[in-house]
Amino acid sequence: MGVEVGLVKHIISLGAGVQSSTMALMAAHGEITPMPDCAIFADTGAEPRKVYEWLDWLEKQLPYPVHRVMHQDGLENSVERSVSGGRFAGPPFFTESDGLRTGQLRRYCTSEFKILPITQKVRQLIGLSKGQRGPKSIAACMWQGISLDEIQRARISVEGWQQFRYPLIEKRMTRQQCLQWMQDRGYPKPSKSACVWCPYHDDAAWRDQKMNDPESWAESLAMDKLIRNGVRGTNQKLYLHRSLKPLDEVDFRNATDMGQADMFAEECEGMCGM
Ligand code: SF4
């Protein structure tokens, strides 16, 4: 990628899901070079317990530090404040747009609670003070954990002093190959990293949470109820699920629950071609 080693900090943007965890461990094994200076995990404060437990474990496997950063006091507190009139910087909750179609609020959470705290930390690591303009040459190479099957998510940094690198795409690795790499080395399987009550969950994720993670499910039900009468900027009813039903009224049963064989076992990623 043409980034000079030594002059530039190599930093992993660690989401703590399958891809970024695999990338971090591959670097630790010397399979991706150079050795990163550090990793940064942007904590929304709303990840499920198993993600924090995974991160605790992962940190111990890595020969470089992991910085955990959080914007203000986290996303959940921010949403709570917006219900009682505070500024809204939250997720794209579902809303009834005209009585017929489902709309969505604008998504602010990723930029405010993921990208912003990471950028602030990187600026600090390369020695920039608040408001100081970045250098004209590249000072930070940010490794992003995007696999070949989601290449459309890759983008170019808008900051001239920062370059994005995609080591898994360089190695042409898919998410499934990341899981295989982990398994081949005897590592445990990482879980998906996302806020407990992210409106982007598909029904399989909601079903899994309802069946296997009662603590997170209770948090999701509480959030779904909290936002029902709107947040600052809208008095429309808001929902976590696109059906515009309260979460505990949505039928998440799948083919297996209905007594039929599940042809699409987990991790088929919807691309089995059938
Ligand atoms: S996981 Fe969902 S709710 Fe959390 S920051 Fe990302 S888009 Fe927002």
PDB file of N, CA, C and O in Angstrom, residues 73-143:
ATOM      1  N   ASP A  73     -20.624   9.320  27.591  1.00  0.00           N
ATOM      2  CA  ASP A  73     -20.883   8.187  28.486  1.00  0.00           C
ATOM      3  C   ASP A  73     -21.618   7.055  27.755  1.00  0.00           C
ATOM      4  O   ASP A  73     -22.340   6.272  28.364  1.00  0.00           O
ATOM      5  N   GLY A  74     -21.437   6.989  26.447  1.00  0.00           N
ATOM      6  CA  GLY A  74     -21.953   5.852  25.692  1.00  0.00           C
ATOM      7  C   GLY A  74     -23.285   6.122  25.005  1.00  0.00           C
ATOM      8  O   GLY A  74     -23.988   7.093  25.305  1.00  0.00           O
ATOM      9  N   LEU A  75     -23.609   5.239  24.082  1.00  0.00           N
ATOM     10  CA  LEU A  75     -24.789   5.413  23.225  1.00  0.00           C
ATOM     11  C   LEU A  75     -26.107   5.246  23.974  1.00  0.00           C
ATOM     12  O   LEU A  75     -27.072   5.976  23.742  1.00  0.00           O
ATOM     13  N   GLU A  76     -26.165   4.295  24.889  1.00  0.00           N
ATOM     14  CA  GLU A  76     -27.430   4.043  25.586  1.00  0.00           C
ATOM     15  C   GLU A  76     -27.851   5.272  26.401  1.00  0.00           C
ATOM     16  O   GLU A  76     -29.007   5.707  26.352  1.00  0.00           O
ATOM     17  N   ASN A  77     -26.895   5.857  27.121  1.00  0.00           N
ATOM     18  CA  ASN A  77     -27.214   7.053  27.902  1.00  0.00           C
ATOM     19  C   ASN A  77     -27.630   8.201  26.991  1.00  0.00           C
ATOM     20  O   ASN A  77     -28.507   8.994  27.328  1.00  0.00           O
ATOM     21  N   SER A  78     -26.997   8.275  25.825  1.00  0.00           N
ATOM     22  CA  SER A  78     -27.324   9.337  24.879  1.00  0.00           C
ATOM     23  C   SER A  78     -28.767   9.180  24.387  1.00  0.00           C
ATOM     24  O   SER A  78     -29.518  10.155  24.307  1.00  0.00           O
ATOM     25  N   VAL A  79     -29.166   7.937  24.067  1.00  0.00           N
ATOM     26  CA  VAL A  79     -30.552   7.714  23.613  1.00  0.00           C
ATOM     27  C   VAL A  79     -31.523   8.056  24.750  1.00  0.00           C
ATOM     28  O   VAL A  79     -32.556   8.698  24.530  1.00  0.00           O
ATOM     29  N   GLU A  80     -31.177   7.646  25.953  1.00  0.00           N
ATOM     30  CA  GLU A  80     -32.059   7.936  27.097  1.00  0.00           C
ATOM     31  C   GLU A  80     -32.278   9.438  27.253  1.00  0.00           C
ATOM     32  O   GLU A  80     -33.397   9.897  27.462  1.00  0.00           O
ATOM     33  N   ARG A  81     -31.191  10.207  27.091  1.00  0.00           N
ATOM     34  CA  ARG A  81     -31.330  11.666  27.220  1.00  0.00           C
ATOM     35  C   ARG A  81     -32.193  12.236  26.096  1.00  0.00           C
ATOM     36  O   ARG A  81     -32.960  13.171  26.310  1.00  0.00           O
ATOM     37  N   SER A  82     -32.073  11.650  24.895  1.00  0.00           N
ATOM     38  CA  SER A  82     -32.827  12.197  23.762  1.00  0.00           C
ATOM     39  C   SER A  82     -34.332  11.956  23.915  1.00  0.00           C
ATOM     40  O   SER A  82     -35.144  12.669  23.337  1.00  0.00           O
ATOM     41  N   VAL A  83     -34.691  10.958  24.697  1.00  0.00           N
ATOM     42  CA  VAL A  83     -36.121  10.701  24.959  1.00  0.00           C
ATOM     43  C   VAL A  83     -36.701  11.829  25.818  1.00  0.00           C
ATOM     44  O   VAL A  83     -37.861  12.198  25.682  1.00  0.00           O
ATOM     45  N   SER A  84     -35.861  12.402  26.657  1.00  0.00           N
ATOM     46  CA  SER A  84     -36.367  13.501  27.504  1.00  0.00           C
ATOM     47  C   SER A  84     -35.844  14.860  27.038  1.00  0.00           C
ATOM     48  O   SER A  84     -35.617  15.758  27.839  1.00  0.00           O
ATOM     49  N   GLY A  85     -35.599  14.984  25.715  1.00  0.00           N
ATOM     50  CA  GLY A  85     -35.326  16.309  25.151  1.00  0.00           C
ATOM     51  C   GLY A  85     -33.885  16.592  24.803  1.00  0.00           C
ATOM     52  O   GLY A  85     -33.578  17.647  24.249  1.00  0.00           O
ATOM     53  N   GLY A  86     -32.964  15.686  25.127  1.00  0.00           N
ATOM     54  CA  GLY A  86     -31.554  15.900  24.778  1.00  0.00           C
ATOM     55  C   GLY A  86     -31.328  15.684  23.290  1.00  0.00           C
ATOM     56  O   GLY A  86     -32.174  15.115  22.587  1.00  0.00           O
ATOM     57  N   ARG A  87     -30.191  16.131  22.815  1.00  0.00           N
ATOM     58  CA  ARG A  87     -29.869  15.987  21.388  1.00  0.00           C
ATOM     59  C   ARG A  87     -29.857  14.511  20.981  1.00  0.00           C
ATOM     60  O   ARG A  87     -29.319  13.682  21.702  1.00  0.00           O
ATOM     61  N   PHE A  88     -30.435  14.198  19.817  1.00  0.00           N
ATOM     62  CA  PHE A  88     -30.453  12.811  19.359  1.00  0.00           C
ATOM     63  C   PHE A  88     -29.240  12.531  18.486  1.00  0.00           C
ATOM     64  O   PHE A  88     -28.992  13.231  17.513  1.00  0.00           O
ATOM     65  N   ALA A  89     -28.473  11.501  18.855  1.00  0.00           N
ATOM     66  CA  ALA A  89     -27.309  11.087  18.045  1.00  0.00           C
ATOM     67  C   ALA A  89     -27.316   9.564  17.970  1.00  0.00           C
ATOM     68  O   ALA A  89     -26.278   8.926  18.100  1.00  0.00           O
ATOM     69  N   GLY A  90     -28.502   9.016  17.796  1.00  0.00           N
ATOM     70  CA  GLY A  90     -28.649   7.576  17.971  1.00  0.00           C
ATOM     71  C   GLY A  90     -28.807   6.772  16.701  1.00  0.00           C
ATOM     72  O   GLY A  90     -28.503   7.226  15.596  1.00  0.00           O
ATOM     73  N   PRO A  91     -29.317   5.551  16.861  1.00  0.00           N
ATOM     74  CA  PRO A  91     -29.457   4.616  15.753  1.00  0.00           C
ATOM     75  C   PRO A  91     -30.665   4.928  14.860  1.00  0.00           C
ATOM     76  O   PRO A  91     -31.556   5.693  15.240  1.00  0.00           O
ATOM     77  N   PRO A  92     -30.712   4.299  13.697  1.00  0.00           N
ATOM     78  CA  PRO A  92     -31.829   4.523  12.766  1.00  0.00           C
ATOM     79  C   PRO A  92     -33.057   3.717  13.173  1.00  0.00           C
ATOM     80  O   PRO A  92     -33.425   2.742  12.507  1.00  0.00           O
ATOM     81  N   PHE A  93     -33.681   4.133  14.258  1.00  0.00           N
ATOM     82  CA  PHE A  93     -34.892   3.437  14.714  1.00  0.00           C
ATOM     83  C   PHE A  93     -35.963   3.502  13.628  1.00  0.00           C
ATOM     84  O   PHE A  93     -36.027   4.458  12.847  1.00  0.00           O
ATOM     85  N   PHE A  94     -36.825   2.487  13.626  1.00  0.00           N
ATOM     86  CA  PHE A  94     -37.888   2.433  12.619  1.00  0.00           C
ATOM     87  C   PHE A  94     -39.054   3.320  13.035  1.00  0.00           C
ATOM     88  O   PHE A  94     -39.406   3.421  14.206  1.00  0.00           O
ATOM     89  N   THR A  95     -39.651   3.932  12.024  1.00  0.00           N
ATOM     90  CA  THR A  95     -40.751   4.851  12.275  1.00  0.00           C
ATOM     91  C   THR A  95     -41.822   4.655  11.204  1.00  0.00           C
ATOM     92  O   THR A  95     -41.510   4.297  10.068  1.00  0.00           O
ATOM     93  N   GLU A  96     -43.057   4.916  11.590  1.00  0.00           N
ATOM     94  CA  GLU A  96     -44.148   4.823  10.628  1.00  0.00           C
ATOM     95  C   GLU A  96     -44.118   6.104   9.826  1.00  0.00           C
ATOM     96  O   GLU A  96     -44.365   7.177  10.379  1.00  0.00           O
ATOM     97  N   SER A  97     -43.788   6.031   8.538  1.00  0.00           N
ATOM     98  CA  SER A  97     -43.577   7.288   7.821  1.00  0.00           C
ATOM     99  C   SER A  97     -44.894   7.926   7.390  1.00  0.00           C
ATOM    100  O   SER A  97     -45.095   9.105   7.550  1.00  0.00           O
ATOM    101  N   ASP A  98     -45.820   7.152   6.807  1.00  0.00           N
ATOM    102  CA  ASP A  98     -47.078   7.768   6.388  1.00  0.00           C
ATOM    103  C   ASP A  98     -48.272   6.842   6.652  1.00  0.00           C
ATOM    104  O   ASP A  98     -49.259   6.901   5.963  1.00  0.00           O
ATOM    105  N   GLY A  99     -48.109   6.006   7.641  1.00  0.00           N
ATOM    106  CA  GLY A  99     -49.192   5.091   7.979  1.00  0.00           C
ATOM    107  C   GLY A  99     -49.163   3.819   7.162  1.00  0.00           C
ATOM    108  O   GLY A  99     -49.823   2.847   7.478  1.00  0.00           O
ATOM    109  N   LEU A 100     -48.405   3.804   6.074  1.00  0.00           N
ATOM    110  CA  LEU A 100     -48.346   2.627   5.208  1.00  0.00           C
ATOM    111  C   LEU A 100     -46.940   2.036   5.165  1.00  0.00           C
ATOM    112  O   LEU A 100     -46.741   0.851   5.327  1.00  0.00           O
ATOM    113  N   ARG A 101     -45.959   2.947   4.961  1.00  0.00           N
ATOM    114  CA  ARG A 101     -44.602   2.451   4.792  1.00  0.00           C
ATOM    115  C   ARG A 101     -43.783   2.625   6.070  1.00  0.00           C
ATOM    116  O   ARG A 101     -44.079   3.468   6.902  1.00  0.00           O
ATOM    117  N   THR A 102     -42.728   1.836   6.146  1.00  0.00           N
ATOM    118  CA  THR A 102     -41.819   1.955   7.273  1.00  0.00           C
ATOM    119  C   THR A 102     -40.685   2.898   6.899  1.00  0.00           C
ATOM    120  O   THR A 102     -40.062   2.741   5.861  1.00  0.00           O
ATOM    121  N   GLY A 103     -40.433   3.863   7.752  1.00  0.00           N
ATOM    122  CA  GLY A 103     -39.295   4.754   7.543  1.00  0.00           C
ATOM    123  C   GLY A 103     -38.239   4.479   8.598  1.00  0.00           C
ATOM    124  O   GLY A 103     -38.388   3.572   9.422  1.00  0.00           O
ATOM    125  N   GLN A 104     -37.177   5.223   8.562  1.00  0.00           N
ATOM    126  CA  GLN A 104     -36.110   5.076   9.550  1.00  0.00           C
ATOM    127  C   GLN A 104     -35.538   6.444   9.869  1.00  0.00           C
ATOM    128  O   GLN A 104     -35.424   7.297   8.976  1.00  0.00           O
ATOM    129  N   LEU A 105     -35.184   6.650  11.128  1.00  0.00           N
ATOM    130  CA  LEU A 105     -34.478   7.867  11.483  1.00  0.00           C
ATOM    131  C   LEU A 105     -33.097   7.826  10.841  1.00  0.00           C
ATOM    132  O   LEU A 105     -32.599   6.772  10.474  1.00  0.00           O
ATOM    133  N   ARG A 106     -32.484   8.992  10.727  1.00  0.00           N
ATOM    134  CA  ARG A 106     -31.131   9.039  10.188  1.00  0.00           C
ATOM    135  C   ARG A 106     -30.162   8.395  11.181  1.00  0.00           C
ATOM    136  O   ARG A 106     -30.357   8.506  12.398  1.00  0.00           O
ATOM    137  N   ARG A 107     -29.147   7.722  10.664  1.00  0.00           N
ATOM    138  CA  ARG A 107     -28.177   7.060  11.551  1.00  0.00           C
ATOM    139  C   ARG A 107     -27.067   8.038  11.924  1.00  0.00           C
ATOM    140  O   ARG A 107     -26.327   8.498  11.077  1.00  0.00           O
ATOM    141  N   TYR A 108     -26.974   8.335  13.206  1.00  0.00           N
ATOM    142  CA  TYR A 108     -25.905   9.185  13.717  1.00  0.00           C
ATOM    143  C   TYR A 108     -24.891   8.382  14.545  1.00  0.00           C
ATOM    144  O   TYR A 108     -23.794   8.819  14.805  1.00  0.00           O
ATOM    145  N   CYS A 109     -25.343   7.220  15.034  1.00  0.00           N
ATOM    146  CA  CYS A 109     -24.560   6.506  16.053  1.00  0.00           C
ATOM    147  C   CYS A 109     -23.189   6.067  15.555  1.00  0.00           C
ATOM    148  O   CYS A 109     -22.197   6.164  16.292  1.00  0.00           O
ATOM    149  N   THR A 110     -23.078   5.609  14.323  1.00  0.00           N
ATOM    150  CA  THR A 110     -21.787   5.104  13.837  1.00  0.00           C
ATOM    151  C   THR A 110     -20.751   6.216  13.806  1.00  0.00           C
ATOM    152  O   THR A 110     -19.626   6.051  14.291  1.00  0.00           O
ATOM    153  N   SER A 111     -21.134   7.366  13.241  1.00  0.00           N
ATOM    154  CA  SER A 111     -20.150   8.448  13.153  1.00  0.00           C
ATOM    155  C   SER A 111     -19.816   8.999  14.533  1.00  0.00           C
ATOM    156  O   SER A 111     -18.666   9.283  14.835  1.00  0.00           O
ATOM    157  N   GLU A 112     -20.826   9.110  15.394  1.00  0.00           N
ATOM    158  CA  GLU A 112     -20.581   9.752  16.691  1.00  0.00           C
ATOM    159  C   GLU A 112     -19.966   8.820  17.734  1.00  0.00           C
ATOM    160  O   GLU A 112     -19.151   9.239  18.544  1.00  0.00           O
ATOM    161  N   PHE A 113     -20.372   7.548  17.722  1.00  0.00           N
ATOM    162  CA  PHE A 113     -19.923   6.648  18.795  1.00  0.00           C
ATOM    163  C   PHE A 113     -18.891   5.612  18.348  1.00  0.00           C
ATOM    164  O   PHE A 113     -18.357   4.882  19.167  1.00  0.00           O
ATOM    165  N   LYS A 114     -18.636   5.537  17.043  1.00  0.00           N
ATOM    166  CA  LYS A 114     -17.599   4.619  16.538  1.00  0.00           C
ATOM    167  C   LYS A 114     -16.453   5.410  15.891  1.00  0.00           C
ATOM    168  O   LYS A 114     -15.311   5.329  16.310  1.00  0.00           O
ATOM    169  N   ILE A 115     -16.781   6.173  14.839  1.00  0.00           N
ATOM    170  CA  ILE A 115     -15.716   6.825  14.064  1.00  0.00           C
ATOM    171  C   ILE A 115     -15.058   7.966  14.842  1.00  0.00           C
ATOM    172  O   ILE A 115     -13.832   8.064  14.911  1.00  0.00           O
ATOM    173  N   LEU A 116     -15.883   8.805  15.472  1.00  0.00           N
ATOM    174  CA  LEU A 116     -15.338   9.976  16.174  1.00  0.00           C
ATOM    175  C   LEU A 116     -14.339   9.603  17.283  1.00  0.00           C
ATOM    176  O   LEU A 116     -13.219  10.120  17.301  1.00  0.00           O
ATOM    177  N   PRO A 117     -14.710   8.708  18.224  1.00  0.00           N
ATOM    178  CA  PRO A 117     -13.736   8.408  19.289  1.00  0.00           C
ATOM    179  C   PRO A 117     -12.462   7.741  18.773  1.00  0.00           C
ATOM    180  O   PRO A 117     -11.384   7.962  19.324  1.00  0.00           O
ATOM    181  N   ILE A 118     -12.583   6.955  17.695  1.00  0.00           N
ATOM    182  CA  ILE A 118     -11.366   6.345  17.122  1.00  0.00           C
ATOM    183  C   ILE A 118     -10.489   7.437  16.506  1.00  0.00           C
ATOM    184  O   ILE A 118      -9.279   7.490  16.747  1.00  0.00           O
ATOM    185  N   THR A 119     -11.095   8.334  15.746  1.00  0.00           N
ATOM    186  CA  THR A 119     -10.312   9.412  15.121  1.00  0.00           C
ATOM    187  C   THR A 119      -9.631  10.268  16.177  1.00  0.00           C
ATOM    188  O   THR A 119      -8.461  10.639  16.043  1.00  0.00           O
ATOM    189  N   GLN A 120     -10.369  10.571  17.254  1.00  0.00           N
ATOM    190  CA  GLN A 120      -9.772  11.383  18.326  1.00  0.00           C
ATOM    191  C   GLN A 120      -8.567  10.674  18.933  1.00  0.00           C
ATOM    192  O   GLN A 120      -7.547  11.282  19.224  1.00  0.00           O
ATOM    193  N   LYS A 121      -8.685   9.360  19.127  1.00  0.00           N
ATOM    194  CA  LYS A 121      -7.578   8.609  19.720  1.00  0.00           C
ATOM    195  C   LYS A 121      -6.379   8.556  18.774  1.00  0.00           C
ATOM    196  O   LYS A 121      -5.232   8.712  19.192  1.00  0.00           O
ATOM    197  N   VAL A 122      -6.657   8.366  17.481  1.00  0.00           N
ATOM    198  CA  VAL A 122      -5.560   8.316  16.505  1.00  0.00           C
ATOM    199  C   VAL A 122      -4.844   9.658  16.467  1.00  0.00           C
ATOM    200  O   VAL A 122      -3.608   9.724  16.462  1.00  0.00           O
ATOM    201  N   ARG A 123      -5.606  10.737  16.472  1.00  0.00           N
ATOM    202  CA  ARG A 123      -4.996  12.076  16.478  1.00  0.00           C
ATOM    203  C   ARG A 123      -4.083  12.230  17.692  1.00  0.00           C
ATOM    204  O   ARG A 123      -2.977  12.751  17.583  1.00  0.00           O
ATOM    205  N   GLN A 124      -4.569  11.754  18.828  1.00  0.00           N
ATOM    206  CA  GLN A 124      -3.746  11.842  20.046  1.00  0.00           C
ATOM    207  C   GLN A 124      -2.463  11.006  19.886  1.00  0.00           C
ATOM    208  O   GLN A 124      -1.374  11.454  20.238  1.00  0.00           O
ATOM    209  N   LEU A 125      -2.623   9.814  19.317  1.00  0.00           N
ATOM    210  CA  LEU A 125      -1.458   8.909  19.181  1.00  0.00           C
ATOM    211  C   LEU A 125      -0.393   9.460  18.231  1.00  0.00           C
ATOM    212  O   LEU A 125       0.788   9.175  18.388  1.00  0.00           O
ATOM    213  N   ILE A 126      -0.824  10.246  17.243  1.00  0.00           N
ATOM    214  CA  ILE A 126       0.188  10.804  16.330  1.00  0.00           C
ATOM    215  C   ILE A 126       0.615  12.208  16.774  1.00  0.00           C
ATOM    216  O   ILE A 126       1.338  12.899  16.060  1.00  0.00           O
ATOM    217  N   GLY A 127       0.163  12.607  17.964  1.00  0.00           N
ATOM    218  CA  GLY A 127       0.676  13.836  18.577  1.00  0.00           C
ATOM    219  C   GLY A 127      -0.030  15.107  18.176  1.00  0.00           C
ATOM    220  O   GLY A 127       0.525  16.196  18.352  1.00  0.00           O
ATOM    221  N   LEU A 128      -1.258  14.997  17.668  1.00  0.00           N
ATOM    222  CA  LEU A 128      -1.994  16.210  17.305  1.00  0.00           C
ATOM    223  C   LEU A 128      -2.787  16.714  18.497  1.00  0.00           C
ATOM    224  O   LEU A 128      -3.426  15.924  19.198  1.00  0.00           O
ATOM    225  N   SER A 129      -2.769  18.010  18.726  1.00  0.00           N
ATOM    226  CA  SER A 129      -3.586  18.570  19.803  1.00  0.00           C
ATOM    227  C   SER A 129      -4.977  18.881  19.238  1.00  0.00           C
ATOM    228  O   SER A 129      -5.192  18.853  18.015  1.00  0.00           O
ATOM    229  N   LYS A 130      -5.914  19.209  20.133  1.00  0.00           N
ATOM    230  CA  LYS A 130      -7.293  19.462  19.712  1.00  0.00           C
ATOM    231  C   LYS A 130      -7.339  20.610  18.686  1.00  0.00           C
ATOM    232  O   LYS A 130      -6.779  21.670  18.935  1.00  0.00           O
ATOM    233  N   GLY A 131      -7.947  20.352  17.556  1.00  0.00           N
ATOM    234  CA  GLY A 131      -8.105  21.398  16.549  1.00  0.00           C
ATOM    235  C   GLY A 131      -6.895  21.573  15.644  1.00  0.00           C
ATOM    236  O   GLY A 131      -6.973  22.278  14.641  1.00  0.00           O
ATOM    237  N   GLN A 132      -5.774  20.945  15.987  1.00  0.00           N
ATOM    238  CA  GLN A 132      -4.567  21.099  15.170  1.00  0.00           C
ATOM    239  C   GLN A 132      -4.737  20.388  13.834  1.00  0.00           C
ATOM    240  O   GLN A 132      -5.278  19.272  13.786  1.00  0.00           O
ATOM    241  N   ARG A 133      -4.297  21.015  12.776  1.00  0.00           N
ATOM    242  CA  ARG A 133      -4.420  20.390  11.451  1.00  0.00           C
ATOM    243  C   ARG A 133      -3.466  19.216  11.347  1.00  0.00           C
ATOM    244  O   ARG A 133      -2.346  19.255  11.886  1.00  0.00           O
ATOM    245  N   GLY A 134      -3.884  18.197  10.635  1.00  0.00           N
ATOM    246  CA  GLY A 134      -3.048  17.011  10.477  1.00  0.00           C
ATOM    247  C   GLY A 134      -1.871  17.281   9.554  1.00  0.00           C
ATOM    248  O   GLY A 134      -1.899  18.240   8.777  1.00  0.00           O
ATOM    249  N   PRO A 135      -0.842  16.442   9.622  1.00  0.00           N
ATOM    250  CA  PRO A 135       0.321  16.621   8.741  1.00  0.00           C
ATOM    251  C   PRO A 135      -0.062  16.404   7.280  1.00  0.00           C
ATOM    252  O   PRO A 135      -1.095  15.829   6.969  1.00  0.00           O
ATOM    253  N   LYS A 136       0.812  16.882   6.392  1.00  0.00           N
ATOM    254  CA  LYS A 136       0.515  16.749   4.947  1.00  0.00           C
ATOM    255  C   LYS A 136       0.798  15.331   4.440  1.00  0.00           C
ATOM    256  O   LYS A 136       0.239  14.886   3.457  1.00  0.00           O
ATOM    257  N   SER A 137       1.691  14.633   5.147  1.00  0.00           N
ATOM    258  CA  SER A 137       1.993  13.262   4.723  1.00  0.00           C
ATOM    259  C   SER A 137       1.221  12.272   5.609  1.00  0.00           C
ATOM    260  O   SER A 137       0.701  12.635   6.671  1.00  0.00           O
ATOM    261  N   ILE A 138       1.185  11.009   5.178  1.00  0.00           N
ATOM    262  CA  ILE A 138       0.431   9.991   5.927  1.00  0.00           C
ATOM    263  C   ILE A 138       1.122   9.691   7.257  1.00  0.00           C
ATOM    264  O   ILE A 138       2.314   9.391   7.292  1.00  0.00           O
ATOM    265  N   ALA A 139       0.366   9.796   8.349  1.00  0.00           N
ATOM    266  CA  ALA A 139       0.922   9.552   9.693  1.00  0.00           C
ATOM    267  C   ALA A 139       0.315   8.310  10.338  1.00  0.00           C
ATOM    268  O   ALA A 139       0.875   7.777  11.297  1.00  0.00           O
ATOM    269  N   ALA A 140      -0.836   7.874   9.835  1.00  0.00           N
ATOM    270  CA  ALA A 140      -1.494   6.704  10.434  1.00  0.00           C
ATOM    271  C   ALA A 140      -2.080   5.824   9.341  1.00  0.00           C
ATOM    272  O   ALA A 140      -2.739   6.310   8.419  1.00  0.00           O
ATOM    273  N   CYS A 141      -1.791   4.533   9.462  1.00  0.00           N
ATOM    274  CA  CYS A 141      -2.385   3.555   8.537  1.00  0.00           C
ATOM    275  C   CYS A 141      -3.373   2.736   9.350  1.00  0.00           C
ATOM    276  O   CYS A 141      -2.989   1.997  10.263  1.00  0.00           O
ATOM    277  N   MET A 142      -4.654   2.911   9.048  1.00  0.00           N
ATOM    278  CA  MET A 142      -5.712   2.258   9.825  1.00  0.00           C
ATOM    279  C   MET A 142      -6.105   0.952   9.152  1.00  0.00           C
ATOM    280  O   MET A 142      -6.571   0.954   8.012  1.00  0.00           O
ATOM    281  N   TRP A 143      -5.921  -0.143   9.864  1.00  0.00           N
ATOM    282  CA  TRP A 143      -6.290  -1.462   9.322  1.00  0.00           C
ATOM    283  C   TRP A 143      -7.769  -1.711   9.619  1.00  0.00           C
ATOM    284  O   TRP A 143      -8.192  -1.716  10.788  1.00  0.00           O
TER     285      TRP A 143
END
